[in-house]
Amino acid sequence: MQRAKVANYMVIAIDDEVAKTMQLLGVPYWRKEPVKTLDKAASNHGISAMKFQLIKEFLLLDYSLLLSDVDILTLQNPFAHLYRDRDVEGLSDGFDAPTAYGAVFNEEIFLPSHGKYLSSEISVRVMDIYDYVNSKTLFRTMRYDRQYEKHVPVMVHVNYHPDKFARMQSVWERYVNNDLHALDNSSSPEKGSALLSKDQPQIPAQQQQEDDSLSTKLAQSFGAIVASPLFYFVAGAVAIKLVASTGESSASILIFAALPVTALTALSKSSIGKSVQLALEAQLPKLSKEAAELRASWGQARTRSANYGEERPLLPGVLGSAGREGHLRGAVAGDVGFDPMGMSADPAAFAKNYEAELLHARWAMLGAVGCLIPEALTLFGGVELGEPVWWKVGASKVSGDLTLNWGGIEGFRIAGKQGIAVIAGCQLALMGGPEYARLVGIDSLQPVGVFLPGDQNYPGGGPFDPLGLSQDPDRFVTQAVSEIKNGRLAMVAMLGYIVQAAVTGKGPVQNLLDFSADPANNNLVSSLQHLPDGFSRVRAALPF
């Protein structure tokens, strides 16, 4: 502990001999009688169970507590490597990602309350298994993998092997006395691993380090390229060129539409993909800590902002009642207390509804502008688009041989020359990957070396925040409010486009021009008088 520069530690002595030794060494200690069985002897299970009572006593005194044990070696100050974003942070008995972060260990804390059982209802973080290491991870994986040659764990728990003291000595020699071969002679190799034999050719250490360093740099550079938004623009242009060169056949279009997803999947399974993943995994503790600090700064910025918290602006009267005496407390952007039907009273429903609203708001902002631009290009720029009015495009595609070019640029298309079925298949292939990534969550791009520091709704990182605007917490929380406000306005605008199309049979830009030319006869009231005629015009434009 002293070597790891831990100042705030205490030894719990369960017998007088340990207490006297700590007193002689000048080490803080607490003399505590162990739990004893009916035969008045201290059992291993009794001492193990005693830990939880000790934790309880410290927590009741309002202390945060890091509990260690006699078979744990502390090699770095563990307090410098905590995230402090969950109720409990713990070392796992798991020895790879599925067993450490999956459902093999520590399941009970996630059980819901049932019958007389009350759930602990705590949030948990499993620490990085290569920082907070158990002996199976160390002796089965880390001692054979050269990428961990210079990596020093924070703590090592020798829990899987009965020869604890010998193993602890070898760990001490390896990481404290820098003996690179100290772990080699610890019993026999673990199952699934093999030491290099003396007859095998040995790569010089300096050459191996240079090769590893070069491959890591290449992998990191590749990950940075994939994370860049420019990569996707270039890839789209290349796809358009390749589609044109193949004669725009349906098969080639669907293949190239699926190429981003299949290419990224193939990358994640390839050797360079593994290098990218390993390079990212080596940085994950640092990146995760920085991400936790960034998200914490967002939370602090929300407490400073007038748009969040109990004092935020609310809608008047009953419209904002859910924010005055109800369940909406101003924790998210755009919360004005509106939930008259109580649809988000349940926290899980609230999270789901907020994500859905934000997703629809972003699509509506894209759609509202996308409906205007083609019509404006035709009316003001003379660009020939075939069919510029947004709601007529589908009908024109079904009824005629219409070719759609982006921006009216001939040949600048992927499926614009095809029928509805191919376009739908193309969009399914293009959107299937992003939707699956959204379902998987914030870690979905890590297999290709892309780390996203934000959360599900605001992922951040290179693909979603290329200018790094979220690094300014106060600006970020303000922009989040602006985004949801503009998104809600865009959703209303899209509803307006639909009603205008039904009433007037025209596009929104032409409606605006008609109103500007003769506001007395082209307005809401006059349009509603001709509502049946508008529906008839829309019906006549449809091919079915």
Coordinates of C-alpha atoms in Angstrom, one line a residue:
M1 CA 0.0 0.0 0.0
Q2 CA 2.7 2.4 0.9
R3 CA 4.7 1.6 -2.2
A4 CA 1.6 2.3 -4.3
K5 CA 1.3 5.7 -2.5
V6 CA -2.1 4.9 -0.9
A7 CA -2.4 7.2 2.1
N8 CA -6.0 6.4 3.2
Y9 CA -5.8 2.8 4.1
M10 CA -6.4 0.7 7.2
V11 CA -5.7 -2.9 8.1
I12 CA -8.5 -4.9 9.7
A13 CA -6.8 -7.2 12.2
I14 CA -8.8 -10.3 13.2
D15 CA -6.2 -11.6 15.7
D16 CA -3.9 -10.1 18.3
E17 CA -0.7 -11.1 16.4
V18 CA -1.7 -9.1 13.3
A19 CA -2.7 -6.1 15.5
K20 CA 0.6 -6.1 17.3
T21 CA 2.6 -6.3 14.0
M22 CA 0.6 -3.4 12.6
Q23 CA 1.3 -1.4 15.8
L24 CA 5.0 -2.0 15.5
L25 CA 5.0 -1.0 11.9
G26 CA 3.0 2.2 12.6
V27 CA 0.2 1.1 10.3
P28 CA -3.4 2.1 11.0
Y29 CA -5.4 -0.9 12.0
W30 CA -8.8 -1.8 13.5
R31 CA -9.0 -4.8 15.8
K32 CA -12.1 -6.8 14.9
E33 CA -13.1 -10.3 16.1
P34 CA -13.9 -12.7 13.3
V35 CA -17.3 -14.4 12.9
K36 CA -17.2 -17.8 14.6
T37 CA -19.1 -21.0 14.1
L38 CA -20.9 -23.1 16.7
D39 CA -17.6 -24.8 17.7
K40 CA -16.3 -21.3 18.4
A41 CA -13.7 -21.5 15.6
A42 CA -13.3 -18.8 12.9
S43 CA -14.1 -20.4 9.6
N44 CA -13.1 -19.3 6.1
H45 CA -16.8 -18.8 5.2
G46 CA -17.3 -16.8 8.4
I47 CA -14.4 -14.5 7.7
S48 CA -15.5 -14.1 4.1
A49 CA -19.1 -13.2 5.2
M50 CA -17.6 -10.8 7.7
K51 CA -16.4 -8.5 4.9
F52 CA -20.0 -7.5 4.0
Q53 CA -20.7 -6.5 7.6
L54 CA -17.6 -4.4 7.6
I55 CA -18.7 -2.7 4.4
K56 CA -22.0 -2.0 5.9
E57 CA -20.4 -0.3 9.0
F58 CA -18.3 2.0 6.8
L59 CA -21.2 2.9 4.5
L60 CA -23.4 3.8 7.5
L61 CA -20.7 6.3 8.5
D62 CA -21.1 7.8 5.0
Y63 CA -17.7 6.7 3.8
S64 CA -16.9 5.4 0.3
L65 CA -15.0 2.2 0.7
L66 CA -12.5 0.2 -1.3
L67 CA -12.2 -3.3 0.2
S68 CA -9.1 -5.4 -0.5
D69 CA -8.0 -8.8 0.8
V70 CA -4.8 -10.6 1.9
D71 CA -4.5 -12.3 -1.5
I72 CA -4.6 -9.1 -3.5
L73 CA -1.5 -7.2 -4.6
T74 CA -1.8 -3.5 -5.0
L75 CA 0.6 -2.3 -7.7
Q76 CA -0.8 1.2 -8.4
N77 CA -3.0 3.6 -6.4
P78 CA -6.5 2.2 -7.1
F79 CA -8.2 5.4 -6.2
A80 CA -6.6 7.1 -9.2
H81 CA -8.2 4.5 -11.5
L82 CA -11.8 4.6 -10.2
Y83 CA -14.6 6.0 -12.4
R84 CA -16.9 7.1 -9.5
D85 CA -20.0 7.0 -11.7
R86 CA -21.7 4.0 -10.1
D87 CA -22.8 2.8 -6.7
V88 CA -20.4 -0.1 -6.8
E89 CA -17.2 -0.7 -8.8
G90 CA -15.7 -4.1 -8.5
L91 CA -13.1 -6.6 -9.7
S92 CA -14.6 -9.5 -11.6
D93 CA -13.9 -13.2 -11.4
G94 CA -14.4 -13.3 -15.2
F95 CA -11.4 -13.9 -17.4
D96 CA -12.6 -12.5 -20.8
A97 CA -15.3 -10.1 -22.0
P98 CA -18.3 -12.5 -21.9
T99 CA -17.5 -13.9 -18.5
A100 CA -16.5 -10.5 -17.0
Y101 CA -19.0 -8.2 -18.5
G102 CA -21.7 -10.7 -19.4
A103 CA -24.0 -12.7 -17.3
V104 CA -21.8 -15.4 -15.7
F105 CA -20.7 -13.7 -12.5
N106 CA -22.5 -11.4 -10.0
E107 CA -26.0 -12.1 -11.4
E108 CA -27.9 -11.8 -8.1
I109 CA -27.6 -8.0 -7.9
F110 CA -29.7 -7.7 -11.0
L111 CA -32.6 -9.8 -9.8
P112 CA -35.8 -7.9 -9.5
S113 CA -37.7 -7.7 -6.2
H114 CA -40.1 -10.7 -5.9
G115 CA -41.9 -12.2 -3.0
K116 CA -40.0 -11.4 0.2
Y117 CA -36.8 -10.7 -1.8
L118 CA -35.9 -7.1 -2.2
S119 CA -33.6 -6.1 -5.0
S120 CA -30.5 -4.2 -4.1
E121 CA -31.3 -1.6 -6.8
I122 CA -27.7 -0.5 -7.2
S123 CA -25.8 0.5 -10.2
V124 CA -22.6 -1.5 -10.9
R125 CA -19.4 -1.1 -12.9
V126 CA -17.2 -4.0 -13.6
M127 CA -13.6 -2.7 -13.7
D128 CA -11.3 -3.4 -16.7
I129 CA -10.1 -7.0 -16.3
Y130 CA -6.6 -6.0 -17.4
D131 CA -6.3 -3.3 -14.8
Y132 CA -8.1 -5.1 -11.9
V133 CA -6.8 -8.5 -12.7
N134 CA -7.6 -12.0 -11.3
S135 CA -5.0 -14.7 -11.4
K136 CA -6.7 -16.7 -14.3
T137 CA -6.6 -13.6 -16.5
L138 CA -3.0 -13.0 -15.6
F139 CA -1.6 -16.5 -15.9
R140 CA -3.9 -17.6 -18.7
T141 CA -3.8 -14.6 -21.0
M142 CA -1.6 -11.6 -20.0
R143 CA 1.7 -13.4 -19.4
Y144 CA 1.7 -14.8 -23.0
D145 CA 0.4 -11.6 -24.8
R146 CA 3.2 -9.2 -25.7
Q147 CA 0.8 -6.2 -25.8
Y148 CA 0.7 -6.4 -22.0
E149 CA 4.4 -6.6 -21.6
K150 CA 4.7 -3.0 -20.4
H151 CA 1.3 -2.8 -18.8
V152 CA 1.2 -2.7 -15.0
P153 CA -2.1 -3.8 -13.5
V154 CA -3.6 -1.7 -10.7
M155 CA -4.5 -4.7 -8.5
V156 CA -4.0 -8.5 -8.9
H157 CA -6.2 -10.9 -7.1
V158 CA -4.7 -14.4 -6.7
N159 CA -8.0 -16.2 -6.3
Y160 CA -7.9 -19.0 -8.8
H161 CA -4.8 -20.8 -7.7
P162 CA -4.1 -22.7 -4.4
D163 CA -0.4 -21.8 -4.4
K164 CA -1.3 -18.2 -3.5
F165 CA 1.9 -17.1 -1.8
A166 CA 4.2 -18.4 -4.5
R167 CA 2.1 -16.8 -7.2
M168 CA 2.0 -13.5 -5.3
Q169 CA 5.8 -13.6 -5.0
S170 CA 6.1 -14.1 -8.8
V171 CA 3.7 -11.2 -9.5
W172 CA 5.7 -9.0 -7.2
E173 CA 8.9 -9.9 -8.9
R174 CA 7.4 -9.3 -12.3
Y175 CA 5.8 -5.9 -11.7
V176 CA 7.8 -4.4 -8.8
N177 CA 11.3 -5.8 -9.6
N178 CA 10.7 -5.8 -13.4
D179 CA 11.7 -9.4 -13.9
L180 CA 10.0 -10.1 -17.3
H181 CA 10.3 -13.8 -16.8
A182 CA 9.0 -14.0 -13.3
L183 CA 5.7 -15.4 -14.3
D184 CA 7.1 -18.0 -16.7
N185 CA 7.8 -20.7 -14.1
S186 CA 4.5 -20.3 -12.2
S187 CA 3.3 -24.0 -12.3
S188 CA 2.4 -25.3 -15.7
P189 CA 0.9 -23.2 -18.6
E190 CA -2.8 -22.6 -18.4
K191 CA -5.1 -24.6 -20.7
G192 CA -5.2 -23.2 -24.2
S193 CA -1.8 -21.4 -23.8
A194 CA 1.7 -22.5 -24.6
L195 CA 5.2 -21.2 -23.8
L196 CA 7.7 -20.9 -26.6
S197 CA 10.0 -23.8 -26.7
K198 CA 13.8 -23.3 -26.7
D199 CA 13.9 -24.8 -30.2
Q200 CA 11.6 -22.2 -31.7
P201 CA 13.2 -19.2 -33.4
Q202 CA 13.2 -16.2 -31.1
I203 CA 12.5 -12.7 -32.4
P204 CA 14.9 -10.1 -31.0
A205 CA 13.1 -8.0 -28.4
Q206 CA 13.9 -4.7 -30.0
Q207 CA 12.7 -5.8 -33.4
Q208 CA 9.5 -7.3 -31.9
Q209 CA 8.8 -4.0 -30.0
E210 CA 9.4 -2.0 -33.2
D211 CA 7.1 -4.3 -35.2
D212 CA 4.4 -4.2 -32.5
S213 CA 4.7 -0.4 -32.3
L214 CA 4.4 0.0 -36.1
S215 CA 1.3 -2.3 -36.3
T216 CA -0.3 -0.5 -33.4
K217 CA 0.2 2.9 -35.0
L218 CA -1.1 1.6 -38.4
A219 CA -4.2 0.1 -36.6
Q220 CA -4.8 3.4 -34.7
S221 CA -4.5 5.4 -37.9
F222 CA -6.9 3.1 -39.7
G223 CA -9.4 3.5 -36.8
A224 CA -9.1 7.3 -37.0
I225 CA -9.8 7.2 -40.7
V226 CA -12.9 5.1 -40.2
A227 CA -14.1 7.5 -37.5
S228 CA -13.8 10.5 -39.8
P229 CA -17.0 11.8 -41.4
L230 CA -14.9 12.5 -44.6
F231 CA -14.4 8.8 -44.9
Y232 CA -18.2 8.2 -45.5
F233 CA -18.5 11.0 -48.0
V234 CA -15.6 9.6 -50.0
A235 CA -16.9 6.1 -49.7
G236 CA -20.3 7.3 -51.0
A237 CA -18.8 9.0 -54.0
V238 CA -16.8 5.8 -54.7
A239 CA -19.9 3.7 -54.5
I240 CA -21.7 6.0 -56.9
K241 CA -18.9 5.7 -59.4
L242 CA -18.7 1.9 -59.0
V243 CA -22.5 1.5 -59.5
A244 CA -22.4 3.6 -62.7
S245 CA -19.5 1.5 -64.0
T246 CA -21.5 -1.7 -63.6
G247 CA -24.5 -0.4 -65.6
E248 CA -26.6 0.2 -62.6
S249 CA -27.8 -3.3 -62.3
S250 CA -30.1 -4.2 -59.3
A251 CA -27.6 -6.7 -58.0
S252 CA -24.7 -4.3 -58.0
I253 CA -26.8 -1.6 -56.3
L254 CA -27.8 -3.8 -53.5
I255 CA -24.2 -5.1 -53.1
F256 CA -22.8 -1.6 -52.9
A257 CA -25.6 -0.5 -50.6
A258 CA -24.7 -3.3 -48.2
L259 CA -21.0 -2.7 -48.6
P260 CA -20.5 -0.3 -45.6
V261 CA -22.0 -2.8 -43.2
T262 CA -20.3 -5.9 -44.7
A263 CA -17.0 -4.1 -45.0
L264 CA -17.0 -2.9 -41.4
T265 CA -18.0 -6.4 -40.2
A266 CA -15.2 -8.0 -42.3
L267 CA -12.8 -5.4 -40.9
S268 CA -13.8 -6.3 -37.3
K269 CA -13.1 -10.0 -38.0
S270 CA -9.8 -9.5 -39.8
S271 CA -6.3 -9.4 -38.5
I272 CA -6.0 -5.6 -38.9
G273 CA -9.4 -5.4 -37.2
K274 CA -8.1 -7.4 -34.3
S275 CA -5.1 -5.0 -34.1
V276 CA -7.5 -2.0 -34.1
Q277 CA -9.5 -3.6 -31.3
L278 CA -6.3 -4.4 -29.2
A279 CA -5.0 -0.8 -29.8
L280 CA -8.4 0.5 -28.6
E281 CA -8.6 -1.9 -25.6
A282 CA -5.2 -0.7 -24.4
Q283 CA -6.5 2.9 -24.3
L284 CA -10.0 2.0 -23.0
P285 CA -9.3 2.7 -19.3
K286 CA -8.0 6.2 -20.1
L287 CA -10.7 6.9 -22.7
S288 CA -13.5 5.6 -20.4
K289 CA -12.2 7.7 -17.6
E290 CA -12.1 10.8 -19.8
A291 CA -15.6 10.0 -21.1
A292 CA -16.9 9.7 -17.5
E293 CA -15.4 13.0 -16.7
L294 CA -17.0 14.5 -19.8
R295 CA -20.4 13.2 -19.0
A296 CA -20.0 14.4 -15.4
S297 CA -19.1 17.9 -16.7
W298 CA -22.4 17.8 -18.8
G299 CA -24.3 17.1 -15.6
Q300 CA -22.6 20.0 -13.8
A301 CA -23.4 22.3 -16.7
R302 CA -27.0 21.3 -16.5
T303 CA -27.2 22.4 -12.9
R304 CA -25.8 25.8 -14.0
S305 CA -28.2 26.2 -16.9
A306 CA -31.6 27.9 -16.6
N307 CA -33.1 25.4 -19.0
Y308 CA -32.7 22.4 -16.6
G309 CA -33.7 21.7 -13.1
E310 CA -36.7 22.8 -10.9
E311 CA -36.4 26.4 -11.9
R312 CA -36.6 25.9 -15.7
P313 CA -39.3 27.5 -17.8
L314 CA -42.5 25.4 -17.9
L315 CA -45.6 25.5 -20.2
P316 CA -48.5 27.4 -18.6
G317 CA -51.3 25.8 -16.6
V318 CA -52.1 22.2 -17.0
L319 CA -49.8 21.8 -20.0
G320 CA -46.8 22.1 -17.7
S321 CA -48.3 20.4 -14.7
A322 CA -46.0 17.3 -14.9
G323 CA -43.1 19.6 -14.2
R324 CA -44.6 21.3 -11.2
E325 CA -45.9 18.5 -9.1
G326 CA -45.3 15.5 -11.3
H327 CA -42.5 13.3 -12.5
L328 CA -40.7 15.6 -14.9
R329 CA -37.8 17.2 -13.0
G330 CA -35.9 18.9 -15.7
A331 CA -33.1 16.3 -16.1
V332 CA -33.1 16.3 -19.9
A333 CA -33.0 18.9 -22.7
G334 CA -36.4 20.4 -23.6
D335 CA -38.3 19.3 -20.5
V336 CA -41.1 21.9 -20.2
G337 CA -43.3 19.8 -18.0
F338 CA -45.5 18.5 -20.8
D339 CA -47.0 15.0 -20.2
P340 CA -50.7 15.5 -19.6
M341 CA -51.4 11.8 -20.0
G342 CA -48.6 10.6 -17.8
M343 CA -47.1 8.4 -20.5
S344 CA -43.6 8.9 -19.1
A345 CA -44.3 8.5 -15.4
D346 CA -42.3 5.3 -15.4
P347 CA -38.6 6.0 -15.7
A348 CA -38.1 3.2 -18.3
A349 CA -40.9 4.5 -20.4
F350 CA -39.6 8.1 -20.1
A351 CA -36.1 7.0 -21.3
K352 CA -37.7 5.1 -24.2
N353 CA -40.0 8.0 -25.2
Y354 CA -37.3 10.6 -24.9
E355 CA -35.0 8.6 -27.2
A356 CA -37.9 8.1 -29.7
E357 CA -38.7 11.9 -29.7
L358 CA -35.1 12.8 -30.2
L359 CA -34.7 10.3 -33.0
H360 CA -37.9 11.6 -34.8
A361 CA -36.9 15.2 -34.2
R362 CA -33.6 14.6 -36.0
W363 CA -35.2 12.8 -38.9
A364 CA -37.8 15.6 -39.1
M365 CA -35.1 18.3 -39.4
L366 CA -33.5 16.4 -42.2
G367 CA -36.9 15.8 -43.9
A368 CA -38.2 19.3 -43.5
V369 CA -35.2 20.7 -45.4
G370 CA -35.2 17.8 -47.8
C371 CA -38.7 18.5 -48.9
L372 CA -37.9 22.1 -49.6
I373 CA -34.6 21.9 -51.5
P374 CA -35.7 19.9 -54.6
E375 CA -38.7 22.1 -55.1
A376 CA -36.6 25.3 -54.6
L377 CA -33.9 24.1 -57.0
T378 CA -36.6 23.6 -59.7
L379 CA -38.5 26.8 -59.1
F380 CA -35.6 29.2 -58.5
G381 CA -32.6 27.4 -60.2
G382 CA -34.2 25.8 -63.2
V383 CA -32.8 22.4 -62.2
E384 CA -34.5 19.4 -63.8
L385 CA -35.3 16.8 -61.2
G386 CA -38.0 14.9 -62.9
E387 CA -40.4 15.4 -59.9
P388 CA -39.5 18.1 -57.4
V389 CA -42.6 17.9 -55.1
W390 CA -41.8 15.6 -52.2
W391 CA -45.2 13.9 -51.9
K392 CA -45.5 13.2 -55.6
V393 CA -42.1 11.4 -56.0
G394 CA -43.3 8.0 -55.0
A395 CA -46.4 8.1 -57.2
S396 CA -44.3 9.3 -60.2
K397 CA -41.8 6.5 -59.6
V398 CA -44.6 3.9 -59.6
S399 CA -46.5 5.3 -62.6
G400 CA -43.6 6.2 -64.9
D401 CA -39.9 5.7 -65.8
L402 CA -38.6 8.5 -63.6
T403 CA -34.9 8.8 -62.9
L404 CA -33.9 10.6 -59.7
N405 CA -30.5 12.3 -59.5
W406 CA -29.2 14.0 -56.4
G407 CA -29.2 17.7 -56.9
G408 CA -30.2 17.2 -60.6
I409 CA -26.6 16.1 -61.4
E410 CA -26.8 13.5 -64.1
G411 CA -25.4 10.1 -62.9
F412 CA -25.1 11.3 -59.3
R413 CA -27.3 8.5 -57.9
I414 CA -27.2 4.9 -56.5
A415 CA -30.7 3.6 -57.0
G416 CA -32.4 6.6 -58.6
K417 CA -32.9 4.9 -61.9
Q418 CA -34.5 1.8 -60.4
G419 CA -38.0 0.9 -59.3
I420 CA -39.5 1.2 -55.8
A421 CA -38.6 -2.3 -54.8
V422 CA -34.9 -1.8 -55.5
I423 CA -34.9 1.6 -53.8
A424 CA -36.6 0.1 -50.7
G425 CA -34.1 -2.8 -50.6
C426 CA -31.2 -0.3 -51.0
Q427 CA -32.5 1.8 -48.1
L428 CA -33.0 -1.3 -46.0
A429 CA -29.4 -2.3 -46.6
L430 CA -28.1 1.2 -45.9
M431 CA -30.1 1.7 -42.7
G432 CA -29.9 -1.8 -41.4
G433 CA -26.4 -1.4 -40.1
P434 CA -27.0 2.0 -38.3
E435 CA -30.2 0.7 -36.8
Y436 CA -28.5 -2.4 -35.5
A437 CA -25.7 -0.3 -34.1
R438 CA -28.3 1.9 -32.4
L439 CA -29.8 -1.2 -30.9
V440 CA -26.5 -2.5 -29.7
G441 CA -25.7 0.8 -28.0
I442 CA -22.8 3.1 -27.4
D443 CA -20.1 0.4 -27.7
S444 CA -21.3 -0.8 -31.2
L445 CA -18.3 0.8 -33.1
Q446 CA -15.6 -0.4 -30.8
P447 CA -14.9 -3.6 -32.9
V448 CA -13.7 -1.3 -35.7
G449 CA -11.6 0.9 -33.3
V450 CA -14.1 3.8 -32.8
F451 CA -14.7 4.9 -29.2
L452 CA -17.8 7.0 -28.5
P453 CA -17.5 9.0 -25.3
G454 CA -21.1 10.1 -24.9
D455 CA -24.3 8.2 -24.2
Q456 CA -27.1 6.6 -26.3
N457 CA -28.7 9.9 -27.2
Y458 CA -25.6 12.0 -27.6
P459 CA -22.8 9.5 -28.6
G460 CA -20.2 12.2 -29.6
G461 CA -16.8 11.2 -30.9
G462 CA -15.4 11.6 -34.4
P463 CA -18.5 10.4 -36.4
F464 CA -21.1 12.4 -34.4
D465 CA -19.1 15.4 -33.1
P466 CA -16.2 16.0 -35.5
L467 CA -15.7 19.5 -34.4
G468 CA -15.6 18.6 -30.7
L469 CA -18.4 21.0 -29.7
S470 CA -19.4 18.7 -26.8
Q471 CA -16.1 19.4 -25.1
D472 CA -17.5 22.7 -24.0
P473 CA -20.1 21.5 -21.4
D474 CA -22.1 24.8 -21.1
R475 CA -22.3 25.1 -24.9
F476 CA -23.2 21.5 -25.3
V477 CA -26.2 21.5 -22.9
T478 CA -27.5 24.8 -24.5
Q479 CA -27.2 23.2 -28.0
A480 CA -29.0 20.1 -26.8
V481 CA -32.0 22.4 -25.9
S482 CA -31.8 24.1 -29.2
E483 CA -31.7 20.8 -31.0
I484 CA -34.8 19.4 -29.4
K485 CA -36.7 22.7 -29.9
N486 CA -35.8 22.9 -33.6
G487 CA -36.6 19.2 -33.9
R488 CA -40.1 19.7 -32.4
L489 CA -40.7 22.6 -34.8
A490 CA -39.5 20.4 -37.7
M491 CA -42.0 17.7 -36.7
V492 CA -44.8 20.2 -36.7
A493 CA -43.5 21.6 -40.0
M494 CA -43.7 18.1 -41.5
L495 CA -47.3 17.8 -40.3
G496 CA -47.9 21.1 -42.0
Y497 CA -46.5 19.9 -45.2
I498 CA -48.8 16.9 -45.1
V499 CA -51.9 19.0 -44.5
Q500 CA -50.8 21.5 -47.2
A501 CA -50.4 18.7 -49.7
A502 CA -53.9 17.3 -48.8
V503 CA -55.6 20.7 -49.0
T504 CA -53.8 22.4 -51.9
G505 CA -52.3 19.5 -53.9
K506 CA -49.0 21.5 -54.1
G507 CA -45.6 21.6 -52.5
P508 CA -44.6 23.8 -49.6
V509 CA -42.4 26.2 -51.6
Q510 CA -45.2 26.7 -54.2
N511 CA -47.7 27.3 -51.3
L512 CA -45.4 30.0 -49.9
L513 CA -45.1 31.7 -53.4
D514 CA -48.9 31.6 -53.8
F515 CA -49.4 33.2 -50.4
S516 CA -46.8 35.9 -51.1
A517 CA -48.4 36.7 -54.4
D518 CA -52.0 36.9 -53.1
P519 CA -52.3 36.5 -49.3
A520 CA -56.0 37.5 -49.3
N521 CA -57.0 34.5 -51.4
N522 CA -54.3 32.0 -50.6
N523 CA -54.3 31.5 -46.9
L524 CA -55.5 29.0 -44.3
V525 CA -59.1 30.0 -44.3
S526 CA -59.5 30.0 -48.1
S527 CA -57.7 26.7 -48.4
L528 CA -59.9 25.0 -45.9
Q529 CA -63.0 26.1 -47.9
H530 CA -61.6 24.1 -50.8
L531 CA -60.6 21.1 -48.7
P532 CA -62.7 18.5 -50.7
D533 CA -61.2 19.8 -54.0
G534 CA -57.7 19.4 -52.5
F535 CA -58.3 15.8 -51.5
S536 CA -59.6 15.1 -55.0
R537 CA -56.5 16.6 -56.5
V538 CA -54.3 14.4 -54.3
R539 CA -56.4 11.3 -55.1
A540 CA -56.1 12.0 -58.8
A541 CA -52.3 12.2 -58.6
L542 CA -52.1 8.7 -57.1
P543 CA -51.7 5.8 -59.5
F544 CA -53.9 3.4 -57.4

